[in-house]
Tab-separated table of C-alpha atoms in Angstrom:
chain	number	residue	atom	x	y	z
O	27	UNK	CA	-14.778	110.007	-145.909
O	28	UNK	CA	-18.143	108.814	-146.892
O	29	UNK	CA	-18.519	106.981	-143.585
O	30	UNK	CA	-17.677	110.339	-141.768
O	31	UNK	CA	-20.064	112.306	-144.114
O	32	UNK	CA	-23.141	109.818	-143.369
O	33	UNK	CA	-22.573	109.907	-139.463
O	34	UNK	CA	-22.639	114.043	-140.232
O	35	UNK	CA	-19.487	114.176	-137.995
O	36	UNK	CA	-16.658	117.085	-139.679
O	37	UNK	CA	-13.707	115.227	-139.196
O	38	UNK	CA	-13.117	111.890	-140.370
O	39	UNK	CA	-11.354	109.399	-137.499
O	40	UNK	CA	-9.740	106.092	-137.312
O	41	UNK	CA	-13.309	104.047	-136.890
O	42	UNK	CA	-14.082	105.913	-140.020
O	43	UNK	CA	-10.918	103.909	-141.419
O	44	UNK	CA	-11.919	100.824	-140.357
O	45	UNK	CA	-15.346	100.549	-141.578
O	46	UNK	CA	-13.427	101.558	-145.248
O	47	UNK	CA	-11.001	99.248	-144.499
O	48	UNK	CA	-13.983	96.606	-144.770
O	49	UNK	CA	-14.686	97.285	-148.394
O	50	UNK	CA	-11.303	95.675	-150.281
O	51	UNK	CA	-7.945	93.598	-149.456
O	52	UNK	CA	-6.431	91.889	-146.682
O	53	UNK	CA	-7.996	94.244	-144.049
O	54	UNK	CA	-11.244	93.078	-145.287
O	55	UNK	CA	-10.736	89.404	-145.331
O	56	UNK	CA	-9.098	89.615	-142.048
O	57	UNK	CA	-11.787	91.605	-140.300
O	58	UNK	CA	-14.643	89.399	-142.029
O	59	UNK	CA	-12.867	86.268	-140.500
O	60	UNK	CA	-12.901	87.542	-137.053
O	61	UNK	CA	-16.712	88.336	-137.656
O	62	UNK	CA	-16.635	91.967	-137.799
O	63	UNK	CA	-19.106	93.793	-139.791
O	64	UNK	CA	-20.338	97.446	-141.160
O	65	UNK	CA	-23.565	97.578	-138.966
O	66	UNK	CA	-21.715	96.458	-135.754
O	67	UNK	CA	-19.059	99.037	-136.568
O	68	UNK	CA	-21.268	101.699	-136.763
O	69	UNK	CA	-23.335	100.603	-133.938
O	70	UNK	CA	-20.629	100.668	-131.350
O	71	UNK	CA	-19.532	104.180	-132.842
O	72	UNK	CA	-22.786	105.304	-131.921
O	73	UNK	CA	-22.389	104.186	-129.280
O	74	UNK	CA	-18.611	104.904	-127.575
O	75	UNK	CA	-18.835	108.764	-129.498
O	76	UNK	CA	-20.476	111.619	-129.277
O	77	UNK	CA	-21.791	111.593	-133.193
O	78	UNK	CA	-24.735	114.787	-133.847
O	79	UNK	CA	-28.385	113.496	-134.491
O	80	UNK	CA	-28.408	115.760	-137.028
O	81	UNK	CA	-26.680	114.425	-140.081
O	82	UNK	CA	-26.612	117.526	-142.440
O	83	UNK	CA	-24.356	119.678	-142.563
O	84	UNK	CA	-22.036	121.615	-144.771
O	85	UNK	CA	-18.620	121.064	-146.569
O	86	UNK	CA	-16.983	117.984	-146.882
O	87	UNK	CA	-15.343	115.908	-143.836
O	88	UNK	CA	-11.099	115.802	-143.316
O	89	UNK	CA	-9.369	113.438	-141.825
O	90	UNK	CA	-8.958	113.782	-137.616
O	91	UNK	CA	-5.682	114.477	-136.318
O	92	UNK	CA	-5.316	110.986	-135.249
O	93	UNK	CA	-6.390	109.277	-138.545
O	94	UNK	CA	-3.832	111.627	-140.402
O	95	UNK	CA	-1.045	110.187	-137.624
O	96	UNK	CA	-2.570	106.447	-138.114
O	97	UNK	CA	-1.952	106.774	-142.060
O	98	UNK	CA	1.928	108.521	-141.816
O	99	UNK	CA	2.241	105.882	-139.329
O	100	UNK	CA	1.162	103.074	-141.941
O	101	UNK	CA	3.225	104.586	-144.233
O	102	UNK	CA	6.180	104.651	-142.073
O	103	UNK	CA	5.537	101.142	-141.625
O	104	UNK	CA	5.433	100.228	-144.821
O	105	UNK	CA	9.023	102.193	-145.688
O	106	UNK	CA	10.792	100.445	-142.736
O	107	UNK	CA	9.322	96.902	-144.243
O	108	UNK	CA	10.289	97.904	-147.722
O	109	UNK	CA	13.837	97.224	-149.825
O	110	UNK	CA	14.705	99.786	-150.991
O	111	UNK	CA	14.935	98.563	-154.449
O	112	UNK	CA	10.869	98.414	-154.093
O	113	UNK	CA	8.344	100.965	-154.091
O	114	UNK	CA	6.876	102.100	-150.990
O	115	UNK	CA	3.226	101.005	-151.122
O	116	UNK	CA	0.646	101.352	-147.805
O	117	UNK	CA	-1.549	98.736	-148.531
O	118	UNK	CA	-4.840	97.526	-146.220
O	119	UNK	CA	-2.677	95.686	-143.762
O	120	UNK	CA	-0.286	98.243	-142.449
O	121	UNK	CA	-3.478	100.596	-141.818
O	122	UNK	CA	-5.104	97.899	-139.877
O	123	UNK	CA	-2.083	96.661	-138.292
O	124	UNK	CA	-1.651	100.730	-136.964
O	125	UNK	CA	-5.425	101.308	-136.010
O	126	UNK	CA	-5.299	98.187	-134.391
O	127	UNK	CA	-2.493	97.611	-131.986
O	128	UNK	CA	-2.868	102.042	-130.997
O	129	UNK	CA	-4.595	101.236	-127.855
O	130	UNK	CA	-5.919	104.670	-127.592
O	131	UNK	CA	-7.565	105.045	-131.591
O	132	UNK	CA	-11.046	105.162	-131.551
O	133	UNK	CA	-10.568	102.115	-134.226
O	134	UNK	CA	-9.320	99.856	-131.348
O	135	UNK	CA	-12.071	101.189	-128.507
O	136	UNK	CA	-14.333	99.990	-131.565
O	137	UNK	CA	-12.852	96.697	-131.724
O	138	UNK	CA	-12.503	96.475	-127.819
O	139	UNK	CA	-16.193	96.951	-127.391
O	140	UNK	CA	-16.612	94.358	-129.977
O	141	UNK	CA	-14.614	91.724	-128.402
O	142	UNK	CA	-12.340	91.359	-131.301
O	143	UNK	CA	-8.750	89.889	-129.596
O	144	UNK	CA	-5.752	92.433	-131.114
O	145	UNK	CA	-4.181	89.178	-131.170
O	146	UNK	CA	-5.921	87.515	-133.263
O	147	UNK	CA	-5.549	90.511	-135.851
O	148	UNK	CA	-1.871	90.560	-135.471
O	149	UNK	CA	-1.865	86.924	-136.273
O	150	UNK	CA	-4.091	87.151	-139.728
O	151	UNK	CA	-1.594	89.973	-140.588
O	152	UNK	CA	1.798	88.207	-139.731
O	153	UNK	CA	2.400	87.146	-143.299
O	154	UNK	CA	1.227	90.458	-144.726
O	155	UNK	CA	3.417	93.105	-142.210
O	156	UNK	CA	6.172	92.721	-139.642
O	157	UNK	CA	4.273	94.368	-136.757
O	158	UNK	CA	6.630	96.177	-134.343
O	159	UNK	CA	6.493	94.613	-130.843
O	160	UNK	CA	6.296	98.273	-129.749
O	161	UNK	CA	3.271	101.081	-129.426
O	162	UNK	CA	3.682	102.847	-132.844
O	163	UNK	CA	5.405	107.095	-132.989
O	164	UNK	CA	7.406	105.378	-129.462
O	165	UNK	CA	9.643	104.189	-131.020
O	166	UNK	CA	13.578	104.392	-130.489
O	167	UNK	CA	16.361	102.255	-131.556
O	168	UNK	CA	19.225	101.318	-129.107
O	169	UNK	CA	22.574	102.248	-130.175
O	170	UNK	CA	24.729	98.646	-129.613
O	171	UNK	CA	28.237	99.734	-127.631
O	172	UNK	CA	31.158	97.457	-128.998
O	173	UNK	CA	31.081	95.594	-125.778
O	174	UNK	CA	27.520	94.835	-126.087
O	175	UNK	CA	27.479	90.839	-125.940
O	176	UNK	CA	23.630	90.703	-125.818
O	177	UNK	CA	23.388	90.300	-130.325
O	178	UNK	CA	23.653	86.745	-130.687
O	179	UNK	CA	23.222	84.675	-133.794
O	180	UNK	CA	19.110	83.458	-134.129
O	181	UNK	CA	20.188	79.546	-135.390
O	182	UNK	CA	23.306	78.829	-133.544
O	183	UNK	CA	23.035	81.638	-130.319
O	184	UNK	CA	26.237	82.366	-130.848
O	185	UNK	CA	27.187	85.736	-129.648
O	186	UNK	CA	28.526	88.221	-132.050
O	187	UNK	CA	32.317	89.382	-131.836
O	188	UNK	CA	35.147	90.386	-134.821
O	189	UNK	CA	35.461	87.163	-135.995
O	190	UNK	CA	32.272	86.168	-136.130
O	191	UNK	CA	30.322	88.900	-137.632
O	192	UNK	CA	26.288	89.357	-137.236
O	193	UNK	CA	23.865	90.295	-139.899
O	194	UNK	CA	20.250	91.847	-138.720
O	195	UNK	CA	17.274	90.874	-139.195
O	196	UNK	CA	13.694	91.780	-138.076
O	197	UNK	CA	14.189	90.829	-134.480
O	198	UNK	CA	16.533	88.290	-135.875
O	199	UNK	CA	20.951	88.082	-136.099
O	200	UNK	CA	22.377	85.233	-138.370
O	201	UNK	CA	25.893	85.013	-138.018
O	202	UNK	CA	28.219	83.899	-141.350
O	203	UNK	CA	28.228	80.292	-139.998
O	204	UNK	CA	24.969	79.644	-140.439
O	205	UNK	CA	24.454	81.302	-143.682
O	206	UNK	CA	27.221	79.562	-144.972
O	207	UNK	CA	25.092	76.187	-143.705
O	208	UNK	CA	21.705	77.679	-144.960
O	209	UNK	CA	23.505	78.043	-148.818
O	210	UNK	CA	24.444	73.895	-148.473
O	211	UNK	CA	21.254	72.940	-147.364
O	212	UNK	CA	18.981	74.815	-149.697
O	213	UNK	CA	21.639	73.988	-152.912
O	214	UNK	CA	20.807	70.647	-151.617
O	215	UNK	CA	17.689	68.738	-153.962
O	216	UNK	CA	14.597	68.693	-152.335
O	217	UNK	CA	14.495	65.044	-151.602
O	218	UNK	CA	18.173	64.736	-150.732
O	219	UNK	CA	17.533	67.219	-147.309
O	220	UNK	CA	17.652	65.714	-144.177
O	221	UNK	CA	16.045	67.513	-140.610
């Protein structure tokens, strides 16, 4: 909001997010590596929107409609990621991860005019957040019919059937098999395993 407030603009939008999302945490690492700073943020603001050269005004910013979507849709990123024995917690990554890979946010026309690779973000974030392969609020999941033969076990490409049940992953199927297998090897000792 203080970013907002200083560029005298009302509303607070997703570049406004990014240049907080410079101060703390993964987000800021991850942006610092791909050599994105605070002044070039603000620069290319300047320069891709329409901000007033008149920076006072009255009342405190609030966030834009699209910042408010880019933080329900970190949130509902970081519920979907989440067990649900854990607490749901947004942290830096899922906010980046959304701004980022929304190829209409003013955070990514930011980036794009920086020549920052959405790529290269996704990969600093991979360990962090599961990033969906699709655009975020387009989302739908595919009902499987029972004849559906396209789930197939990850390991083994098996396909799944009655006798040979499929658990899901993220983008991933395991079938019993190969859990069965995965239990040996890892009650194997370290030195003992063989590739």
């Amino acid at each position: 909001m203080a970013a907002a407030e200083s560029d005298g603009q009302a509303e607070a939008g997703t570049e406004h997010l990014l240049l907080g999302l410079l101060t703390d945490g993964v987000a800021a690492a991850t942006l610092e590596k791909l050599g994105v700073t605070r002044d070039e943020i603000r620069e290319a603001s300047r320069r891709l929107f329409a901000y007033p050269a008149d920076t006072a005004r009255a009342g405190d910013p609030v966030f834009s409609g699209e910042a408010k979507a880019a933080l329900a849709a970190a949130q509902q990123l970081a519920t979907e990621r989440t067990p649900n024995c854990a607490p749901v917690v947004v942290n830096t990554p899922q906010l980046l991860a959304v701004i980022a890979t929304n190829p209409g946010s003013q955070a990514r026309r930011v980036l794009n005019d920086l020549g920052v690779d959405v790529a290269d973000i996704k990969r600093q974030l991979h360990c962090y957040v599961n990033i969906p392969r699709t655009a975020f609020g387009r989302r739908t999941r595919r009902k499987r019919r029972p004849d559906d033969t396209s789930a197939r076990c990850s390991f083994c490409g098996h396909p799944g059937s009655d006798e040979r049940r499929l658990a899901a992953g993220p983008d991933v199927w395991i079938c019993a098999d190969c859990v069965v297998l995965c239990r040996e090897i890892l009650a194997q000792p370290a030195g003992a395993r063989s590739t």
